[in-house]
Amino acid sequence: MLEKAVIAVPMGDPAGIGPEITVKALSQQEVYEAGKPFVIGQTDILEKAVDVTGVNLKLNEITDPAEADYQFGQIDVINLNNVDTPSWEYGEVQAQCGWAAYEYIKKAVELARDKKANVIATTPINKESLRAAEVPHIGHTEILADMTDTKDPLTMFEVRNLRIFFLTRHLSLKDAIDQMTAERVYDYLKRCNNALQRIGVENRKMAVAGLNPHSGENGLFGTEEVDEITPGIEKAKQDGLDVEGPVPADSVFYQALQGKYDAVLSLYHDQGHIAAKMTDFERTISVTNDLPFLRTSVDHGTAFDIAGKGIASSVSMEECIKLAAKYAPHFTGAAT
């Protein structure tokens, strides 16, 4: 029997709900039954999160994952102590919080690359706080890509039995359409197939979502499907991939949820995000492929409006950690 995965959890922007959902998630016994989580953050802010949420936990400071006890009822914490708490406030854009969140991620990456953690399960960070701290990246995926020299990480959402990949991410719709070339579609379908194979999906059947209404009706409502998307799909089929499409976007995600497809390639950010979050907002988990390690993440923001009130749901964070534990053996060979 494989050992449980060691899971690094950077606590996110200290001004947001990250610390709260972290301590709430780690107050659930099934999380520890799934894996061995530890937190990278700041002890006094996590103590405040314990107070406002009312969970019954104690904190155990460590300097290395090997020192952690991984016991239910106790949170093992690597304390970076990088926030001036007297000037820290909940729910505010603060440069120090943006930089602190960045450093938590950096530490998690270092531990993962040193094989001291098997996987990383991330909490929300704030784009404005990152900008205030002059961090030159817009979000987690871009930060992780830079830290690991990964050219183009592949994002996958998983919610229930629905998996969604994304051809483009943080681009305007106009710019995203310019990226929908036959070669990119072909390349992504190969990468999606490899990602599914890596997590143990056999007999992989994929679909590509259409861009235009009814997938363009053979050029009546737009030519992108005819000119670029279909040729990319046909090239993937020639390589032996089992892929259909473009399938109209108003039905393809439902069909995948019902089991017709193992995954859908969404062409742009909101197309796939809407489908996943309407299926189950709290249980939509992001998986970043093509990094040197596995990374899972909640797919919601820092929720500054409710930070510090103890009311944020931790369901997504719980699912995030459990999914990291589930897929860790496929990425590491064996959890350690």
Short mmCIF file of C-alpha atoms in Angstrom, two decimals:
data_model
loop_
_atom_site.label_atom_id
_atom_site.label_comp_id
_atom_site.label_asym_id
_atom_site.label_seq_id
_atom_site.Cartn_x
_atom_site.Cartn_y
_atom_site.Cartn_z
CA MET A 1 0.00 0.00 0.00
CA LEU A 2 1.37 3.40 -0.96
CA GLU A 3 2.15 5.98 1.67
CA LYS A 4 -0.10 9.02 1.76
CA ALA A 5 1.01 12.01 -0.29
CA VAL A 6 2.75 14.90 1.48
CA ILE A 7 0.80 17.99 0.45
CA ALA A 8 2.15 21.54 0.70
CA VAL A 9 -0.60 24.12 1.27
CA PRO A 10 0.49 27.76 0.83
CA MET A 11 -2.11 29.75 2.77
CA GLY A 12 -2.72 32.40 0.07
CA ASP A 13 -3.25 36.12 0.48
CA PRO A 14 -3.29 36.79 4.25
CA ALA A 15 -5.99 39.45 3.81
CA GLY A 16 -8.37 37.03 2.09
CA ILE A 17 -10.20 33.86 3.06
CA GLY A 18 -7.23 31.57 2.36
CA PRO A 19 -6.17 31.16 6.01
CA GLU A 20 -9.79 30.55 7.07
CA ILE A 21 -10.59 27.89 4.49
CA THR A 22 -7.23 26.27 5.20
CA VAL A 23 -7.89 25.79 8.91
CA LYS A 24 -11.50 24.77 8.25
CA ALA A 25 -10.42 22.18 5.68
CA LEU A 26 -7.77 20.82 8.03
CA SER A 27 -10.37 20.45 10.76
CA GLN A 28 -11.95 17.65 8.69
CA GLN A 29 -10.68 14.17 9.53
CA GLU A 30 -11.22 12.82 6.00
CA VAL A 31 -8.61 15.26 4.72
CA TYR A 32 -5.99 13.58 6.91
CA GLU A 33 -7.30 10.18 5.92
CA ALA A 34 -6.56 11.11 2.29
CA GLY A 35 -3.14 12.74 2.64
CA LYS A 36 -0.50 14.41 4.79
CA PRO A 37 -1.00 18.18 4.52
CA PHE A 38 1.15 20.92 6.00
CA VAL A 39 0.76 24.69 5.66
CA ILE A 40 3.20 27.36 4.53
CA GLY A 41 2.19 30.73 5.93
CA GLN A 42 2.28 32.80 9.08
CA THR A 43 1.43 31.32 12.45
CA ASP A 44 -0.25 34.32 14.10
CA ILE A 45 -2.53 34.89 11.09
CA LEU A 46 -3.49 31.22 11.10
CA GLU A 47 -4.17 31.50 14.84
CA LYS A 48 -6.50 34.39 14.07
CA ALA A 49 -8.22 32.20 11.46
CA VAL A 50 -8.67 29.47 14.07
CA ASP A 51 -10.27 32.03 16.38
CA VAL A 52 -12.69 33.52 13.84
CA THR A 53 -13.76 30.13 12.48
CA GLY A 54 -14.07 28.49 15.88
CA VAL A 55 -12.36 25.26 14.83
CA ASN A 56 -10.73 23.12 17.51
CA LEU A 57 -7.13 22.96 16.32
CA LYS A 58 -3.65 23.66 17.59
CA LEU A 59 -0.70 24.80 15.51
CA ASN A 60 2.66 23.06 15.38
CA GLU A 61 5.55 25.09 13.93
CA ILE A 62 8.03 23.13 11.82
CA THR A 63 10.96 24.08 9.61
CA ASP A 64 10.82 21.07 7.31
CA PRO A 65 8.04 18.66 6.22
CA ALA A 66 10.04 15.79 7.75
CA GLU A 67 9.38 17.32 11.18
CA ALA A 68 5.58 17.31 10.75
CA ASP A 69 3.34 15.00 12.78
CA TYR A 70 0.46 15.00 10.24
CA GLN A 71 -2.04 14.34 13.01
CA PHE A 72 -5.71 15.25 12.86
CA GLY A 73 -6.42 18.05 15.35
CA GLN A 74 -3.10 19.76 14.72
CA ILE A 75 -1.85 21.86 11.80
CA ASP A 76 1.84 21.64 10.94
CA VAL A 77 3.04 25.09 9.82
CA ILE A 78 6.20 26.39 8.21
CA ASN A 79 6.11 29.96 9.49
CA LEU A 80 7.69 32.43 7.06
CA ASN A 81 6.74 35.34 9.33
CA ASN A 82 6.68 37.76 6.40
CA VAL A 83 3.66 39.93 7.29
CA ASP A 84 3.74 42.86 9.69
CA THR A 85 0.59 41.91 11.56
CA PRO A 86 0.08 45.28 13.36
CA SER A 87 -0.44 46.91 9.95
CA TRP A 88 -2.23 43.93 8.35
CA GLU A 89 -5.97 44.15 7.74
CA TYR A 90 -8.58 41.74 6.44
CA GLY A 91 -10.22 42.51 3.12
CA GLU A 92 -7.76 45.10 1.82
CA VAL A 93 -5.35 45.15 -1.09
CA GLN A 94 -1.93 45.28 0.56
CA ALA A 95 1.45 45.00 -1.10
CA GLN A 96 2.89 43.07 1.84
CA CYS A 97 0.13 40.48 1.51
CA GLY A 98 0.69 40.10 -2.20
CA TRP A 99 4.39 39.56 -1.63
CA ALA A 100 3.77 37.19 1.28
CA ALA A 101 1.45 35.05 -0.85
CA TYR A 102 4.11 34.96 -3.56
CA GLU A 103 6.73 33.78 -1.04
CA TYR A 104 4.44 31.01 0.25
CA ILE A 105 4.15 29.69 -3.30
CA LYS A 106 7.89 29.99 -3.84
CA LYS A 107 8.58 27.96 -0.70
CA ALA A 108 6.07 25.30 -1.76
CA VAL A 109 7.73 25.01 -5.17
CA GLU A 110 11.16 24.65 -3.56
CA LEU A 111 9.92 21.84 -1.32
CA ALA A 112 8.17 20.08 -4.20
CA ARG A 113 11.23 20.30 -6.42
CA ASP A 114 13.36 18.96 -3.56
CA LYS A 115 10.93 16.00 -3.24
CA LYS A 116 10.02 17.04 0.31
CA ALA A 117 6.41 17.50 -0.80
CA ASN A 118 4.66 15.37 -3.41
CA VAL A 119 2.06 17.90 -4.47
CA ILE A 120 0.91 21.49 -3.91
CA ALA A 121 -2.69 22.46 -3.11
CA THR A 122 -3.11 26.21 -3.45
CA THR A 123 -5.47 28.72 -1.85
CA PRO A 124 -6.61 32.05 -3.37
CA ILE A 125 -4.27 34.92 -4.16
CA ASN A 126 -5.28 38.41 -5.25
CA LYS A 127 -4.23 39.92 -8.56
CA GLU A 128 -4.34 43.50 -7.28
CA SER A 129 -2.22 42.62 -4.25
CA LEU A 130 0.32 40.92 -6.52
CA ARG A 131 0.43 44.05 -8.66
CA ALA A 132 0.85 46.26 -5.58
CA ALA A 133 3.80 44.06 -4.57
CA GLU A 134 5.24 44.38 -8.09
CA VAL A 135 5.03 40.65 -8.67
CA PRO A 136 5.29 40.41 -12.48
CA HIS A 137 2.62 37.72 -12.88
CA ILE A 138 -1.17 37.76 -12.91
CA GLY A 139 -1.91 34.50 -11.12
CA HIS A 140 -0.82 31.11 -9.83
CA THR A 141 -0.37 29.42 -13.19
CA GLU A 142 1.88 32.16 -14.50
CA ILE A 143 3.90 32.24 -11.26
CA LEU A 144 4.37 28.48 -11.27
CA ALA A 145 5.34 28.49 -14.93
CA ASP A 146 8.03 31.09 -14.27
CA MET A 147 9.36 29.35 -11.16
CA THR A 148 9.66 26.01 -12.96
CA ASP A 149 10.62 27.22 -16.45
CA THR A 150 7.47 25.63 -17.84
CA LYS A 151 6.55 27.17 -21.19
CA ASP A 152 2.78 26.63 -21.25
CA PRO A 153 1.16 24.77 -18.33
CA LEU A 154 -1.98 22.85 -19.18
CA THR A 155 -5.00 23.64 -17.00
CA MET A 156 -7.65 21.03 -16.29
CA PHE A 157 -10.81 21.45 -14.23
CA GLU A 158 -12.39 18.48 -12.54
CA VAL A 159 -15.88 18.53 -11.02
CA ARG A 160 -17.74 15.31 -10.36
CA ASN A 161 -16.86 13.19 -13.42
CA LEU A 162 -16.48 16.19 -15.75
CA ARG A 163 -12.99 17.19 -16.87
CA ILE A 164 -12.34 20.36 -18.86
CA PHE A 165 -9.09 21.51 -20.46
CA PHE A 166 -8.48 25.05 -21.70
CA LEU A 167 -6.98 26.03 -25.05
CA THR A 168 -6.57 29.63 -23.83
CA ARG A 169 -6.76 31.22 -20.37
CA HIS A 170 -6.34 34.85 -19.33
CA LEU A 171 -6.87 36.62 -22.66
CA SER A 172 -9.53 38.90 -24.03
CA LEU A 173 -12.02 36.98 -26.16
CA LYS A 174 -10.69 38.71 -29.27
CA ASP A 175 -7.10 37.69 -28.48
CA ALA A 176 -8.21 34.18 -27.52
CA ILE A 177 -9.85 33.69 -30.92
CA ASP A 178 -6.57 34.65 -32.58
CA GLN A 179 -4.93 31.77 -30.65
CA MET A 180 -7.40 29.18 -31.97
CA THR A 181 -5.20 27.86 -34.74
CA ALA A 182 -5.25 24.35 -36.18
CA GLU A 183 -1.74 23.71 -34.91
CA ARG A 184 -2.61 24.85 -31.38
CA VAL A 185 -5.75 22.71 -31.29
CA TYR A 186 -3.75 19.71 -32.50
CA ASP A 187 -0.95 20.31 -29.98
CA TYR A 188 -3.36 20.73 -27.08
CA LEU A 189 -5.30 17.59 -27.95
CA LYS A 190 -2.07 15.61 -27.80
CA ARG A 191 -1.21 17.19 -24.45
CA CYS A 192 -4.71 16.60 -23.09
CA ASN A 193 -4.52 12.95 -24.09
CA ASN A 194 -1.16 12.60 -22.35
CA ALA A 195 -2.52 14.30 -19.21
CA LEU A 196 -5.51 11.95 -19.07
CA GLN A 197 -3.26 8.96 -19.55
CA ARG A 198 -1.04 10.15 -16.72
CA ILE A 199 -3.91 10.28 -14.23
CA GLY A 200 -4.99 6.78 -15.19
CA VAL A 201 -7.84 7.36 -17.68
CA GLU A 202 -8.00 4.44 -20.11
CA ASN A 203 -9.65 4.42 -23.56
CA ARG A 204 -9.62 8.22 -23.59
CA LYS A 205 -12.41 9.89 -25.54
CA MET A 206 -12.31 13.68 -25.90
CA ALA A 207 -14.45 16.38 -27.44
CA VAL A 208 -13.64 19.90 -28.58
CA ALA A 209 -16.21 22.58 -27.81
CA GLY A 210 -17.41 24.76 -30.66
CA LEU A 211 -16.77 28.49 -30.68
CA ASN A 212 -19.72 29.87 -32.58
CA PRO A 213 -23.45 29.05 -32.19
CA HIS A 214 -24.07 25.49 -33.41
CA SER A 215 -20.31 25.27 -34.07
CA GLY A 216 -20.72 27.75 -36.90
CA GLU A 217 -23.13 25.65 -39.05
CA ASN A 218 -20.43 25.02 -41.67
CA GLY A 219 -19.50 28.69 -41.92
CA LEU A 220 -22.95 30.28 -41.66
CA PHE A 221 -22.23 31.76 -38.22
CA GLY A 222 -18.47 32.14 -38.40
CA THR A 223 -15.62 30.34 -40.10
CA GLU A 224 -13.28 29.56 -37.19
CA GLU A 225 -14.51 25.98 -36.94
CA VAL A 226 -14.06 25.35 -40.65
CA ASP A 227 -10.76 27.17 -41.03
CA GLU A 228 -8.87 26.17 -37.90
CA ILE A 229 -10.64 24.08 -35.26
CA THR A 230 -11.79 21.16 -37.42
CA PRO A 231 -8.43 20.82 -39.23
CA GLY A 232 -6.71 20.62 -35.83
CA ILE A 233 -9.11 17.90 -34.73
CA GLU A 234 -8.65 15.94 -37.94
CA LYS A 235 -4.88 16.03 -37.55
CA ALA A 236 -5.22 14.63 -34.01
CA LYS A 237 -7.45 11.85 -35.33
CA GLN A 238 -4.78 10.94 -37.86
CA ASP A 239 -2.45 10.38 -34.91
CA GLY A 240 -4.94 7.91 -33.47
CA LEU A 241 -6.58 10.12 -30.85
CA ASP A 242 -10.24 9.46 -30.09
CA VAL A 243 -11.70 12.95 -30.39
CA GLU A 244 -14.95 14.44 -31.68
CA GLY A 245 -15.92 17.96 -32.60
CA PRO A 246 -16.28 20.72 -32.69
CA VAL A 247 -19.39 19.90 -30.65
CA PRO A 248 -21.74 22.84 -29.92
CA ALA A 249 -20.77 24.33 -26.58
CA ASP A 250 -24.36 24.42 -25.34
CA SER A 251 -24.44 20.62 -25.17
CA VAL A 252 -20.90 19.20 -25.07
CA PHE A 253 -20.27 19.81 -21.36
CA TYR A 254 -23.56 18.18 -20.39
CA GLN A 255 -22.73 15.20 -22.58
CA ALA A 256 -19.34 14.85 -20.89
CA LEU A 257 -20.96 15.07 -17.46
CA GLN A 258 -23.21 12.19 -18.50
CA GLY A 259 -20.17 10.10 -19.44
CA LYS A 260 -20.05 10.42 -23.22
CA TYR A 261 -16.58 12.02 -23.10
CA ASP A 262 -13.69 11.70 -20.67
CA ALA A 263 -12.79 15.35 -21.18
CA VAL A 264 -13.71 18.46 -23.15
CA LEU A 265 -11.26 20.95 -24.62
CA SER A 266 -12.75 24.39 -23.94
CA LEU A 267 -11.59 27.08 -26.34
CA TYR A 268 -11.53 30.02 -23.94
CA HIS A 269 -11.63 30.86 -20.24
CA ASP A 270 -15.30 31.55 -19.51
CA GLN A 271 -16.64 28.84 -21.80
CA GLY A 272 -15.26 26.11 -19.57
CA HIS A 273 -15.43 28.00 -16.28
CA ILE A 274 -19.18 28.58 -16.60
CA ALA A 275 -19.84 24.93 -17.39
CA ALA A 276 -17.79 23.69 -14.44
CA LYS A 277 -19.07 26.15 -11.88
CA MET A 278 -22.69 25.69 -12.86
CA THR A 279 -22.18 21.95 -12.33
CA ASP A 280 -20.90 22.47 -8.77
CA PHE A 281 -19.22 25.73 -7.86
CA GLU A 282 -17.63 24.59 -4.62
CA ARG A 283 -16.31 21.29 -5.95
CA THR A 284 -14.71 22.64 -9.13
CA ILE A 285 -10.98 21.99 -8.71
CA SER A 286 -8.19 23.15 -10.99
CA VAL A 287 -5.32 20.80 -11.82
CA THR A 288 -2.16 22.21 -13.41
CA ASN A 289 -0.38 19.74 -15.70
CA ASP A 290 3.10 19.82 -17.27
CA LEU A 291 4.81 21.20 -14.16
CA PRO A 292 7.56 19.12 -12.50
CA PHE A 293 4.97 18.26 -9.83
CA LEU A 294 1.19 18.11 -9.43
CA ARG A 295 -0.67 21.23 -8.39
CA THR A 296 -4.35 21.46 -7.50
CA SER A 297 -6.23 24.61 -6.59
CA VAL A 298 -9.55 25.95 -5.48
CA ASP A 299 -11.25 27.88 -8.26
CA HIS A 300 -12.51 30.90 -6.38
CA GLY A 301 -11.05 34.18 -5.24
CA THR A 302 -9.89 35.81 -2.03
CA ALA A 303 -13.43 37.03 -1.17
CA PHE A 304 -12.22 40.17 0.58
CA ASP A 305 -15.84 41.10 1.37
CA ILE A 306 -16.22 38.20 3.83
CA ALA A 307 -12.60 37.73 4.95
CA GLY A 308 -12.20 37.60 8.70
CA LYS A 309 -15.85 36.75 9.35
CA GLY A 310 -15.37 33.00 9.61
CA ILE A 311 -18.20 32.24 7.19
CA ALA A 312 -16.27 31.20 4.07
CA SER A 313 -17.00 27.64 2.96
CA SER A 314 -14.04 25.26 2.98
CA VAL A 315 -15.66 22.62 0.75
CA SER A 316 -13.54 23.60 -2.26
CA MET A 317 -10.33 23.53 -0.23
CA GLU A 318 -11.21 20.12 1.19
CA GLU A 319 -11.83 18.79 -2.33
CA CYS A 320 -8.63 20.43 -3.54
CA ILE A 321 -6.50 18.62 -0.97
CA LYS A 322 -8.28 15.29 -1.47
CA LEU A 323 -7.88 15.49 -5.25
CA ALA A 324 -4.18 16.24 -4.80
CA ALA A 325 -3.89 13.11 -2.69
CA LYS A 326 -5.87 11.06 -5.23
CA TYR A 327 -3.68 11.94 -8.20
CA ALA A 328 -0.32 12.20 -6.42
CA PRO A 329 0.77 8.59 -7.11
CA HIS A 330 0.30 9.13 -10.86
CA PHE A 331 2.65 12.12 -10.79
CA THR A 332 5.25 10.88 -8.36
CA GLY A 333 5.34 7.15 -9.04
CA ALA A 334 4.76 6.60 -5.34
CA ALA A 335 3.78 8.98 -2.60
CA THR A 336 6.42 9.42 0.08
#
